Coordinates of C-alpha atoms in Angstrom, one line a residue:
Chain A
M344 CA 3.5 -9.2 45.3
K345 CA 0.5 -7.6 44.1
H346 CA -0.1 -6.6 40.8
Q347 CA -1.3 -2.9 40.3
I348 CA -2.9 -2.4 37.1
S349 CA -5.2 0.6 36.9
G350 CA -8.6 0.3 35.8
R351 CA -8.2 1.9 32.5
R352 CA -5.5 -0.5 31.4
K353 CA -7.8 -3.5 32.6
A354 CA -10.5 -2.1 30.3
Y355 CA -8.2 -1.6 27.5
C356 CA -7.0 -5.2 27.7
L357 CA -10.3 -6.5 27.9
L358 CA -11.7 -4.3 25.0
M359 CA -8.9 -5.4 22.8
K360 CA -9.5 -9.3 23.6
I361 CA -13.0 -8.9 22.8
L362 CA -12.4 -7.1 19.6
M363 CA -10.1 -9.6 18.5
V364 CA -12.1 -12.7 19.2
A365 CA -15.1 -10.8 17.5
A366 CA -12.8 -10.5 14.3
V367 CA -12.0 -14.0 14.3
V368 CA -15.5 -15.2 15.0
F369 CA -16.6 -12.9 12.2
T370 CA -14.0 -14.1 9.7
C371 CA -14.6 -17.8 10.4
G372 CA -18.4 -17.0 10.2
V373 CA -18.4 -15.4 7.0
T374 CA -16.2 -18.3 5.6
L375 CA -18.8 -20.9 6.9
F376 CA -21.9 -19.0 5.8
I377 CA -20.8 -18.6 2.5
I378 CA -19.7 -22.3 2.2
G379 CA -23.0 -23.5 3.8
Y380 CA -25.2 -21.5 2.0
V381 CA -23.9 -22.2 -1.4
L382 CA -23.6 -25.9 -0.7
I383 CA -27.2 -26.1 0.9
N384 CA -28.7 -24.2 -2.1
G385 CA -26.5 -25.9 -4.7
L386 CA -26.0 -29.8 -3.9
P387 CA -29.9 -30.5 -4.1
H388 CA -29.9 -29.3 -7.7
I389 CA -26.7 -31.3 -8.7
T390 CA -28.3 -34.2 -10.8
W391 CA -26.7 -36.9 -13.3
E392 CA -28.8 -35.0 -15.9
L393 CA -27.5 -31.6 -15.3
L394 CA -23.7 -33.1 -15.2
S395 CA -24.0 -35.2 -18.3
T396 CA -26.1 -33.3 -20.8
K397 CA -25.7 -30.1 -22.7
P398 CA -28.2 -27.1 -22.6
S399 CA -31.1 -27.4 -25.1
Y400 CA -33.5 -25.0 -26.0
L401 CA -35.9 -27.5 -27.7
N402 CA -36.5 -29.1 -24.5
D403 CA -35.6 -26.0 -22.2
K404 CA -33.2 -27.9 -20.2
I405 CA -29.9 -26.8 -18.7
G406 CA -26.8 -29.0 -18.7
I407 CA -23.4 -28.2 -17.6
L408 CA -21.6 -31.0 -19.2
P409 CA -19.8 -28.5 -22.2
D410 CA -18.8 -26.3 -19.2
I411 CA -17.2 -29.0 -17.1
L412 CA -15.1 -30.3 -20.1
N413 CA -14.3 -26.9 -21.2
T414 CA -13.0 -26.2 -17.5
V415 CA -10.9 -29.4 -17.7
Y416 CA -9.4 -28.7 -21.3
I417 CA -8.5 -25.0 -20.2
I418 CA -6.7 -26.4 -17.2
L419 CA -4.7 -29.1 -19.0
A420 CA -3.7 -26.4 -21.8
T421 CA -2.7 -23.8 -19.2
L422 CA -0.6 -26.5 -17.3
I423 CA 1.1 -27.7 -20.2
V424 CA 2.4 -24.5 -21.4
V425 CA 3.0 -22.9 -17.9
I426 CA 4.9 -25.8 -16.4
P427 CA 7.8 -25.6 -18.6
L428 CA 7.8 -21.7 -18.8
G429 CA 7.6 -21.1 -15.0
A430 CA 10.0 -24.0 -13.9
G431 CA 12.6 -22.9 -16.6
A432 CA 12.2 -19.4 -15.4
A433 CA 12.8 -20.3 -12.0
I434 CA 15.7 -22.4 -13.0
Y435 CA 17.2 -19.6 -14.9
L436 CA 17.0 -17.4 -11.8
N437 CA 18.5 -20.0 -9.4
E438 CA 20.9 -21.9 -11.3
Y439 CA 22.2 -19.6 -14.2
A440 CA 21.8 -16.0 -13.6
K441 CA 24.8 -14.3 -12.4
N442 CA 23.9 -10.7 -13.5
K443 CA 21.9 -9.3 -10.5
K444 CA 20.3 -6.8 -12.6
I445 CA 18.6 -9.4 -14.8
V446 CA 17.5 -11.2 -11.8
A447 CA 16.0 -8.2 -10.3
V448 CA 14.3 -7.3 -13.5
I449 CA 12.6 -10.5 -13.7
E450 CA 11.4 -10.7 -10.3
Y451 CA 9.9 -7.4 -10.5
A452 CA 8.1 -8.5 -13.7
A453 CA 6.9 -11.5 -11.9
E454 CA 5.6 -9.4 -8.9
T455 CA 4.2 -6.8 -11.4
L456 CA 2.3 -10.0 -13.3
S457 CA 0.7 -11.2 -10.1
G458 CA -0.7 -7.6 -9.4
I459 CA -2.3 -7.2 -12.3
P460 CA -6.2 -7.5 -12.2
S461 CA -7.5 -10.6 -14.2
I462 CA -10.0 -7.9 -16.2
I463 CA -6.8 -6.4 -17.7
Y464 CA -5.6 -9.8 -18.7
G465 CA -8.7 -10.6 -20.3
L466 CA -8.4 -7.5 -22.5
V467 CA -5.1 -7.9 -23.5
G468 CA -5.6 -11.7 -24.2
M469 CA -8.2 -10.5 -26.3
L470 CA -6.4 -7.9 -28.2
F471 CA -3.3 -10.1 -28.6
F472 CA -4.3 -13.7 -28.9
C473 CA -7.5 -13.3 -30.4
Q474 CA -7.1 -10.4 -32.7
F475 CA -3.6 -10.0 -33.3
L476 CA -2.6 -13.7 -33.6
G477 CA -5.7 -14.6 -34.9
F478 CA -6.9 -17.3 -32.5
Q479 CA -10.4 -15.8 -32.5
T480 CA -12.5 -16.2 -29.1
S481 CA -11.2 -19.8 -28.3
L482 CA -10.1 -21.9 -25.3
L483 CA -6.6 -21.8 -26.7
A484 CA -6.8 -17.9 -26.4
G485 CA -8.2 -18.2 -22.8
A486 CA -5.2 -20.8 -21.8
L487 CA -2.8 -18.7 -23.0
T488 CA -4.3 -15.8 -21.1
L489 CA -4.4 -17.6 -18.0
T490 CA -0.8 -18.8 -18.6
M491 CA 0.5 -15.4 -18.4
M492 CA -1.5 -15.0 -15.0
S493 CA -0.3 -18.3 -13.6
L494 CA 3.2 -17.9 -14.6
P495 CA 4.3 -16.0 -11.6
T496 CA 2.8 -18.7 -9.2
V497 CA 4.5 -21.6 -10.9
M498 CA 7.9 -19.6 -10.9
R499 CA 7.7 -18.6 -7.3
T500 CA 6.8 -22.3 -5.8
T501 CA 9.5 -23.9 -8.0
Q502 CA 12.3 -21.2 -7.0
E503 CA 11.4 -21.7 -3.5
S504 CA 11.9 -25.6 -3.8
L505 CA 15.2 -25.1 -5.8
K506 CA 16.6 -23.2 -2.8
T507 CA 16.1 -26.4 -0.6
V508 CA 18.0 -28.3 -3.1
P509 CA 21.4 -28.6 -1.2
Q510 CA 24.2 -26.9 -2.8
S511 CA 26.8 -30.0 -2.0
Y512 CA 24.4 -32.1 -4.4
R513 CA 25.4 -29.7 -7.1
E514 CA 29.1 -29.4 -6.1
G515 CA 29.1 -33.3 -5.8
A516 CA 27.8 -33.8 -9.5
F517 CA 30.1 -31.0 -10.8
G518 CA 33.0 -32.7 -9.1
L519 CA 32.3 -35.8 -10.8
G520 CA 32.8 -34.1 -14.0
A521 CA 29.1 -33.6 -15.1
G522 CA 28.4 -30.5 -17.2
K523 CA 25.9 -27.6 -16.1
W524 CA 22.9 -29.0 -18.2
R525 CA 23.5 -32.6 -16.9
V526 CA 23.5 -31.4 -13.1
I527 CA 20.3 -29.6 -13.8
R528 CA 18.7 -32.6 -15.5
T529 CA 19.7 -35.1 -12.8
V530 CA 20.2 -33.2 -9.9
V531 CA 18.2 -30.0 -9.7
L532 CA 15.1 -31.1 -11.7
P533 CA 14.2 -33.9 -9.6
G534 CA 14.7 -31.8 -6.4
C535 CA 12.0 -29.1 -7.5
L536 CA 9.2 -31.5 -8.3
D537 CA 7.6 -30.6 -5.3
G538 CA 7.5 -26.9 -6.1
V539 CA 6.1 -27.5 -9.5
L540 CA 3.4 -29.8 -8.0
T541 CA 2.5 -26.9 -5.5
G542 CA 2.7 -24.3 -8.4
C543 CA 0.2 -26.5 -10.3
I544 CA -2.2 -26.9 -7.5
L545 CA -2.3 -23.2 -6.8
S546 CA -2.6 -22.5 -10.8
V547 CA -5.6 -25.2 -10.9
G548 CA -7.4 -23.2 -7.9
R549 CA -6.7 -19.8 -9.7
I550 CA -7.8 -20.9 -13.3
L551 CA -10.9 -22.7 -11.6
G552 CA -12.0 -19.4 -10.2
E553 CA -11.2 -17.2 -12.9
S554 CA -13.8 -15.7 -14.8
A555 CA -13.0 -12.0 -16.1
A556 CA -10.0 -12.9 -17.9
L557 CA -12.0 -15.6 -19.7
L558 CA -15.0 -13.8 -20.7
F559 CA -13.5 -12.1 -23.6
T560 CA -11.0 -14.6 -24.5
A561 CA -12.7 -17.8 -24.3
G562 CA -16.2 -16.7 -24.8
L563 CA -19.6 -18.1 -23.8
A564 CA -20.3 -21.0 -26.0
H565 CA -21.9 -24.1 -24.5
T566 CA -21.0 -27.0 -27.1
V567 CA -19.4 -30.6 -26.3
N568 CA -16.2 -31.1 -28.0
G569 CA -13.1 -33.1 -28.2
F570 CA -10.0 -31.8 -26.6
F571 CA -8.3 -30.4 -29.9
E572 CA -11.7 -29.2 -31.5
G573 CA -12.4 -27.6 -28.3
M574 CA -9.2 -25.8 -28.3
F575 CA -10.2 -23.7 -31.3
S576 CA -13.7 -23.0 -30.4
S577 CA -15.3 -20.8 -28.1
G578 CA -16.5 -22.4 -24.6
A579 CA -17.5 -21.3 -21.1
T580 CA -15.8 -22.7 -18.1
L581 CA -17.8 -23.4 -14.9
T582 CA -17.2 -20.1 -13.5
V583 CA -18.3 -17.9 -16.6
A584 CA -21.2 -20.1 -17.0
L585 CA -22.0 -19.5 -13.2
Y586 CA -22.0 -15.8 -14.2
V587 CA -24.0 -16.1 -17.2
Y588 CA -26.7 -18.3 -15.7
A589 CA -27.0 -15.9 -12.4
K590 CA -26.6 -12.6 -14.0
E591 CA -27.8 -12.7 -17.5
R592 CA -30.6 -15.5 -17.3
G593 CA -31.7 -15.5 -13.6
E594 CA -31.4 -19.4 -13.4
F595 CA -30.2 -19.3 -9.8
E596 CA -30.9 -23.0 -9.3
V597 CA -28.1 -24.0 -11.9
A598 CA -26.0 -21.1 -10.7
F599 CA -26.1 -22.6 -7.2
A600 CA -25.5 -26.2 -8.4
I601 CA -22.1 -24.8 -10.5
G602 CA -21.4 -22.9 -7.2
A603 CA -21.6 -25.9 -5.1
I604 CA -19.5 -27.8 -7.4
L605 CA -16.8 -25.0 -7.6
M606 CA -16.7 -25.0 -3.7
I607 CA -16.2 -28.8 -3.4
L608 CA -13.6 -28.3 -6.0
T609 CA -11.9 -25.6 -4.0
L610 CA -12.1 -27.5 -0.8
A611 CA -10.6 -30.4 -2.6
I612 CA -7.7 -28.1 -3.9
N613 CA -6.8 -26.6 -0.5
L614 CA -6.9 -29.8 1.3
L615 CA -4.5 -31.3 -1.4
A616 CA -2.4 -28.3 -1.3
M617 CA -2.1 -28.6 2.6
A618 CA -1.5 -32.4 2.4
V619 CA 1.4 -31.9 -0.6
G620 CA 3.2 -29.3 1.3
R621 CA 3.1 -31.4 4.7
Y622 CA 4.3 -34.7 2.7
F623 CA 7.0 -32.8 1.3
K624 CA 8.2 -31.1 4.5
K625 CA 8.0 -34.3 6.3
R626 CA 10.2 -36.0 3.5
S627 CA 12.9 -33.4 3.4
S628 CA 13.2 -33.3 7.1
L629 CA 14.1 -36.8 7.2
Chain B
M1305 CA 35.6 -32.1 -31.3
K1306 CA 33.3 -33.9 -28.9
K1307 CA 34.3 -31.1 -26.1
N1308 CA 33.1 -28.2 -28.7
K1309 CA 29.6 -30.1 -29.2
K1310 CA 29.4 -30.4 -25.5
Q1311 CA 30.2 -26.8 -25.1
A1312 CA 27.7 -25.9 -27.8
L1313 CA 25.1 -27.8 -26.0
E1314 CA 25.7 -26.1 -22.9
T1315 CA 25.4 -22.6 -24.4
A1316 CA 22.0 -23.4 -26.1
V1317 CA 20.8 -24.7 -22.9
H1318 CA 21.9 -21.6 -21.0
G1319 CA 20.2 -19.5 -24.0
L1320 CA 17.0 -21.3 -23.6
F1321 CA 16.8 -20.6 -19.8
L1322 CA 17.5 -17.4 -20.2
L1323 CA 14.7 -17.0 -22.8
L1324 CA 12.2 -18.6 -20.6
G1325 CA 13.4 -16.4 -17.6
L1326 CA 12.8 -13.3 -19.8
I1327 CA 9.3 -14.6 -20.5
T1328 CA 7.9 -12.8 -17.5
V1329 CA 9.4 -9.5 -18.6
G1330 CA 7.9 -10.1 -22.1
C1331 CA 4.5 -10.4 -20.6
V1332 CA 4.6 -7.3 -18.8
L1333 CA 5.9 -5.4 -21.8
L1334 CA 3.4 -7.1 -24.0
I1335 CA 0.4 -5.9 -21.3
T1336 CA 2.0 -2.6 -21.2
V1337 CA 2.4 -1.8 -24.7
Y1338 CA -0.8 -3.1 -25.8
L1339 CA -2.7 -1.1 -23.1
I1340 CA -1.0 2.0 -24.0
I1341 CA -1.2 1.7 -27.7
S1342 CA -4.8 0.6 -27.5
G1343 CA -5.6 3.2 -24.9
I1344 CA -4.1 6.4 -26.2
P1345 CA -6.2 7.0 -29.4
A1346 CA -9.4 7.6 -27.5
I1347 CA -7.8 9.8 -24.7
W1348 CA -6.4 11.8 -27.7
K1349 CA -9.6 12.4 -29.4
I1350 CA -11.8 13.1 -26.5
G1351 CA -9.0 15.1 -24.5
L1352 CA -7.4 14.1 -21.2
I1353 CA -9.2 16.7 -19.0
N1354 CA -12.5 15.7 -20.5
F1355 CA -11.8 12.0 -20.3
L1356 CA -10.6 12.0 -16.8
F1357 CA -12.9 14.7 -15.1
G1358 CA -16.1 14.6 -17.3
K1359 CA -19.0 13.5 -15.2
T1360 CA -21.2 11.9 -17.9
W1361 CA -20.7 8.7 -19.5
E1362 CA -23.2 8.4 -22.4
S1363 CA -21.2 5.9 -24.8
T1364 CA -24.4 5.1 -26.9
A1365 CA -25.9 8.5 -27.0
N1366 CA -25.5 10.9 -29.9
P1367 CA -23.4 12.8 -29.5
P1368 CA -21.7 10.3 -27.1
S1369 CA -19.9 11.6 -24.2
F1370 CA -17.0 9.9 -22.4
G1371 CA -16.4 11.1 -18.9
I1372 CA -15.0 8.6 -16.4
L1373 CA -14.8 10.5 -13.4
P1374 CA -18.1 8.6 -11.9
F1375 CA -16.1 5.2 -12.6
I1376 CA -12.8 6.7 -10.9
L1377 CA -14.5 7.9 -7.9
T1378 CA -16.6 4.6 -7.5
S1379 CA -13.6 2.6 -7.6
V1380 CA -11.7 4.8 -4.9
Y1381 CA -14.6 5.1 -2.8
G1382 CA -15.3 1.4 -3.1
M1383 CA -11.6 0.6 -2.3
A1384 CA -11.6 2.9 0.5
G1385 CA -14.9 1.6 2.0
A1386 CA -13.7 -2.2 1.6
I1387 CA -10.4 -1.0 3.5
V1388 CA -12.2 0.8 6.3
L1389 CA -14.3 -2.6 6.9
G1390 CA -12.0 -5.1 5.9
V1391 CA -8.7 -3.9 7.5
P1392 CA -9.7 -3.7 11.3
V1393 CA -11.1 -7.1 10.9
G1394 CA -8.3 -8.7 9.2
F1395 CA -5.9 -7.0 11.4
L1396 CA -7.2 -8.1 14.6
T1397 CA -7.6 -11.5 13.2
A1398 CA -4.0 -11.5 12.4
V1399 CA -2.9 -10.4 15.8
F1400 CA -5.3 -13.0 17.7
L1401 CA -3.9 -15.8 15.2
S1402 CA -0.1 -14.9 15.4
K1403 CA -0.1 -14.0 19.1
V1404 CA -3.0 -15.4 21.1
A1405 CA -4.3 -18.4 19.6
P1406 CA -3.5 -22.0 20.6
P1407 CA -2.0 -23.7 17.6
K1408 CA -4.8 -25.9 16.9
I1409 CA -7.3 -22.8 16.7
K1410 CA -4.6 -21.1 14.7
A1411 CA -4.4 -23.9 12.2
T1412 CA -8.2 -24.0 11.9
V1413 CA -8.6 -20.6 11.3
Q1414 CA -5.8 -20.2 9.0
A1415 CA -7.4 -23.2 7.0
A1416 CA -10.8 -21.0 6.9
V1417 CA -9.0 -18.1 5.7
G1418 CA -7.1 -20.1 3.0
L1419 CA -10.6 -21.3 1.8
L1420 CA -11.9 -17.7 1.9
A1421 CA -9.1 -17.0 -0.3
G1422 CA -10.0 -19.8 -2.8
I1423 CA -13.6 -19.1 -3.3
P1424 CA -14.3 -17.9 -7.1
S1425 CA -15.3 -14.3 -7.1
V1426 CA -18.4 -15.2 -9.1
V1427 CA -19.6 -17.3 -6.1
Y1428 CA -18.9 -14.1 -3.8
G1429 CA -21.2 -12.4 -6.4
L1430 CA -23.7 -14.9 -6.4
V1431 CA -24.2 -14.8 -2.5
G1432 CA -23.9 -11.2 -2.6
M1433 CA -26.7 -11.1 -5.3
L1434 CA -29.2 -13.3 -3.1
V1435 CA -28.1 -12.3 0.2
L1436 CA -26.6 -9.0 0.5
V1437 CA -28.6 -7.2 -1.9
P1438 CA -32.1 -8.2 -0.6
G1439 CA -30.7 -7.6 3.0
I1440 CA -29.8 -4.2 2.3
R1441 CA -33.2 -3.5 0.5
A1442 CA -34.9 -4.8 3.5
V1443 CA -32.8 -2.9 6.2
F1444 CA -32.5 0.4 4.5
H1445 CA -35.9 0.3 2.9
I1446 CA -35.0 1.1 -0.5
P1447 CA -36.3 0.0 -4.0
D1448 CA -33.0 -2.0 -4.9
G1449 CA -30.2 -3.2 -2.7
S1450 CA -27.6 -3.4 -5.3
G1451 CA -25.1 -0.6 -5.4
L1452 CA -22.0 0.8 -3.6
L1453 CA -22.8 -0.5 -0.2
A1454 CA -23.3 -4.0 -1.2
A1455 CA -19.7 -3.9 -3.5
I1456 CA -18.0 -2.4 -0.6
V1457 CA -19.1 -5.4 1.8
V1458 CA -18.3 -7.8 -0.8
L1459 CA -14.9 -6.4 -1.6
A1460 CA -14.2 -6.1 2.3
I1461 CA -14.7 -9.7 2.7
M1462 CA -12.6 -10.6 -0.4
I1463 CA -9.7 -8.6 0.9
L1464 CA -9.7 -10.1 4.2
P1465 CA -7.5 -13.3 3.4
S1466 CA -4.6 -11.1 1.5
I1467 CA -4.5 -8.8 4.8
V1468 CA -4.7 -11.5 7.1
N1469 CA -2.0 -13.6 5.7
V1470 CA 0.4 -10.7 4.9
S1471 CA -0.1 -9.4 8.4
I1472 CA 0.6 -12.7 10.1
T1473 CA 3.8 -12.9 8.5
A1474 CA 4.7 -9.5 9.6
L1475 CA 3.7 -10.2 13.0
E1476 CA 5.6 -13.3 13.4
A1477 CA 8.9 -11.7 12.2
V1478 CA 8.8 -9.4 15.3
P1479 CA 11.7 -10.5 17.3
K1480 CA 10.8 -12.2 20.5
E1481 CA 13.2 -9.9 22.4
Y1482 CA 11.1 -7.1 21.9
E1483 CA 7.9 -8.5 23.5
D1484 CA 9.9 -10.5 26.3
A1485 CA 11.2 -7.0 27.4
S1486 CA 8.1 -5.2 27.3
L1487 CA 6.5 -8.1 29.4
A1488 CA 9.4 -7.8 31.8
L1489 CA 8.8 -4.0 32.1
G1490 CA 5.2 -5.0 33.4
A1491 CA 3.1 -4.6 30.5
T1492 CA 0.1 -7.0 30.1
P1493 CA 0.2 -9.5 27.0
V1494 CA -2.3 -7.4 25.2
E1495 CA -0.5 -4.3 25.6
T1496 CA 2.6 -5.7 24.3
Y1497 CA 0.8 -7.0 21.3
F1498 CA -0.8 -3.8 20.3
R1499 CA 1.9 -1.4 21.6
V1500 CA 5.1 -3.2 20.8
S1501 CA 4.5 -6.0 18.3
V1502 CA 2.1 -4.1 16.2
P1503 CA 4.5 -1.1 15.6
A1504 CA 7.5 -3.1 15.1
A1505 CA 5.6 -4.9 12.4
K1506 CA 4.1 -1.7 10.9
S1507 CA 5.9 -1.9 7.5
G1508 CA 4.4 -5.2 6.9
I1509 CA 1.0 -4.4 7.9
A1510 CA 1.0 -1.5 5.6
A1511 CA 2.0 -3.9 2.9
A1512 CA -1.0 -6.0 3.7
V1513 CA -3.6 -3.0 3.6
V1514 CA -1.8 -2.0 0.0
L1515 CA -2.4 -5.6 -1.2
G1516 CA -5.8 -5.4 -0.1
V1517 CA -6.2 -2.1 -2.0
G1518 CA -4.8 -3.4 -5.2
R1519 CA -7.2 -6.8 -4.8
A1520 CA -10.3 -4.4 -4.1
I1521 CA -9.6 -2.1 -7.2
G1522 CA -9.0 -5.0 -9.6
E1523 CA -12.1 -7.1 -8.8
A1524 CA -14.5 -7.2 -11.5
M1525 CA -17.1 -10.1 -11.7
A1526 CA -18.2 -9.9 -8.0
V1527 CA -18.5 -6.3 -8.0
M1528 CA -20.5 -6.5 -11.4
M1529 CA -23.0 -8.9 -10.0
V1530 CA -24.0 -6.7 -6.9
A1531 CA -23.1 -3.1 -7.7
G1532 CA -26.0 -2.4 -10.2
N1533 CA -24.0 -1.1 -13.1
A1534 CA -25.7 2.2 -13.7
V1535 CA -23.6 5.1 -14.4
N1536 CA -23.7 7.2 -11.1
M1537 CA -21.7 9.2 -9.0
P1538 CA -20.7 7.2 -6.0
S1539 CA -23.5 7.4 -3.2
L1540 CA -23.8 4.4 -0.8
F1541 CA -27.3 3.2 -1.8
Q1542 CA -27.2 4.1 -5.6
S1543 CA -26.4 1.8 -8.3
V1544 CA -22.7 2.5 -9.6
R1545 CA -20.3 1.6 -11.9
F1546 CA -16.6 0.7 -11.3
L1547 CA -13.5 1.2 -13.6
T1548 CA -13.5 -2.7 -13.9
T1549 CA -17.3 -3.2 -14.6
A1550 CA -17.2 -0.3 -16.9
V1551 CA -14.7 -2.3 -19.0
A1552 CA -16.6 -5.6 -18.7
S1553 CA -20.1 -4.4 -19.3
E1554 CA -19.8 -2.7 -22.4
M1555 CA -17.0 -4.8 -24.1
S1556 CA -19.1 -7.5 -25.7
Y1557 CA -21.1 -4.8 -27.9
S1558 CA -18.8 -2.2 -28.1
G1559 CA -17.5 -0.7 -31.4
G1560 CA -15.4 2.3 -32.6
L1561 CA -14.6 5.0 -30.4
Q1562 CA -16.5 3.4 -27.5
R1563 CA -14.6 0.4 -27.8
Q1564 CA -11.4 2.6 -27.9
A1565 CA -12.6 4.4 -24.6
L1566 CA -13.0 1.4 -22.9
F1567 CA -9.2 0.7 -23.5
S1568 CA -8.6 3.9 -22.1
I1569 CA -10.3 2.9 -19.1
A1570 CA -8.4 -0.2 -18.8
L1571 CA -5.1 1.8 -19.1
V1572 CA -6.1 4.2 -16.1
L1573 CA -7.0 1.2 -14.1
F1574 CA -3.4 -0.2 -15.0
L1575 CA -1.8 3.1 -14.0
F1576 CA -3.6 2.8 -10.7
I1577 CA -2.4 -0.8 -10.3
M1578 CA 1.1 0.3 -11.1
L1579 CA 1.0 2.9 -8.4
I1580 CA -0.3 0.6 -5.8
N1581 CA 2.5 -1.9 -7.0
A1582 CA 5.2 0.7 -6.3
A1583 CA 3.6 1.4 -3.1
L1584 CA 3.7 -2.3 -2.1
N1585 CA 7.2 -2.6 -3.1
F1586 CA 8.1 0.3 -1.2
F1587 CA 6.7 -1.0 2.1
L1588 CA 8.1 -4.7 1.6
K1589 CA 11.5 -3.3 0.9
R1590 CA 11.5 -1.2 4.2
R1591 CA 10.1 -4.4 6.1
G1592 CA 13.4 -6.0 4.7
E1593 CA 15.7 -3.4 5.7
E1594 CA 14.0 -3.3 9.4

């Protein structure tokens, strides 16, 4: 049998194929270019001195130790607050809520939160945490702002993992006479750990990359502080420092060095998220 | 007695979880209320028409003028440009990955797209500042390359991951029978993908585009680093200021009415985002029904 396909159809198919391949090549090319460009320009400037000192106007030297510490502090503080809140909300939705209206309202609120741009979080964080609650421009205000931002992520991933806990486990525990809270503590919570973990990894990625929400809430200072002291004083994270060094001070070497560090961390977080996803998938299929 | 105590505990725990569940609602209310309370006074003083349709923004002049039409138009044009450039690329990539690509290539490209989504916006801004801006200056022979075009290109790349990922989900949900039927009737695979699978997934793809719109209109830092930040009516090669960058660039030194006007800009931006969210929900719901 002979296929009869007109020249026009052949041309259409060929054109579409070429366009698709071109689009894929473009997408991958851009990704590789950005990663390569930042790493090539940044890696040579990452020195021990840069990583381990604070900026000094006396010696005209720039160090990013305070920015690294601030980033770590703000990640820790955000996670400490957001994990119980997000996981708790997910447990409520999945285990307790019977009223469909409340569920719909909460889910709609979570969707809305994830669509709000970070600059608006920054503004509201500044008005509410820094001014209304009187935290001033501090890492604490920044962390609380980021908590609002990462809440939907942690909530969603926890909810998804709660759905994979078999209903029979809960029924079994209830059948043995356990109360609701006991069932949640002993059966449901251990089952949603993977979701919480995935949510944490995604949140860390988002916090690392965040700058607009932190500019007005956590501020721009570069001083080395301990954790608790740091929470109540202003401090720039790595991304904010990159912005300041690149845009306002024209120190592109430092900016690239920070960029390279951020790229490496982003790569690591992506790989980690994939590995965690695969690990739990494998375990749950056993 | 013991039973009562247990019951009290259960009720308390239930209440606690309800409270945790309502925190998201609280956050949304907090954001909405704060933006409205702090955004309304300046609009009231300046006048809604003057504020929205005024063509000059001279916040530090005497007397100052607060017209944000340049920002609104720049944001809309920038978003539209990013969509025009980004959607075709993202859409074609998604069709290729979901229908054509062998599993290994699919996994690799998806990992790359995931990375693209994870790159911090300031890094996009940095690369844009040092590669794109000089590039535009050299290609078009203009004194300064930073402006709307640079911002559009950066935004187009930044929205790619959302468009690719959401479109892939939609395309993979198309029932296999549709495609089999089309193939059995003699259509080539490529014709099947574009004339059967894509129309069947159109709500999902529309959702992807709307998501991209939201990302593009809300991005601040990357745009701030490449758009030049001068207040101009939008034109491709001129330095421009977006709604987001208008807020960010003056916030640190503003006071009085100027500061209130910045909150009003944020309120306008928020209203845009709420509209976009409503559209997104509409498309997602329709996809659920299909």
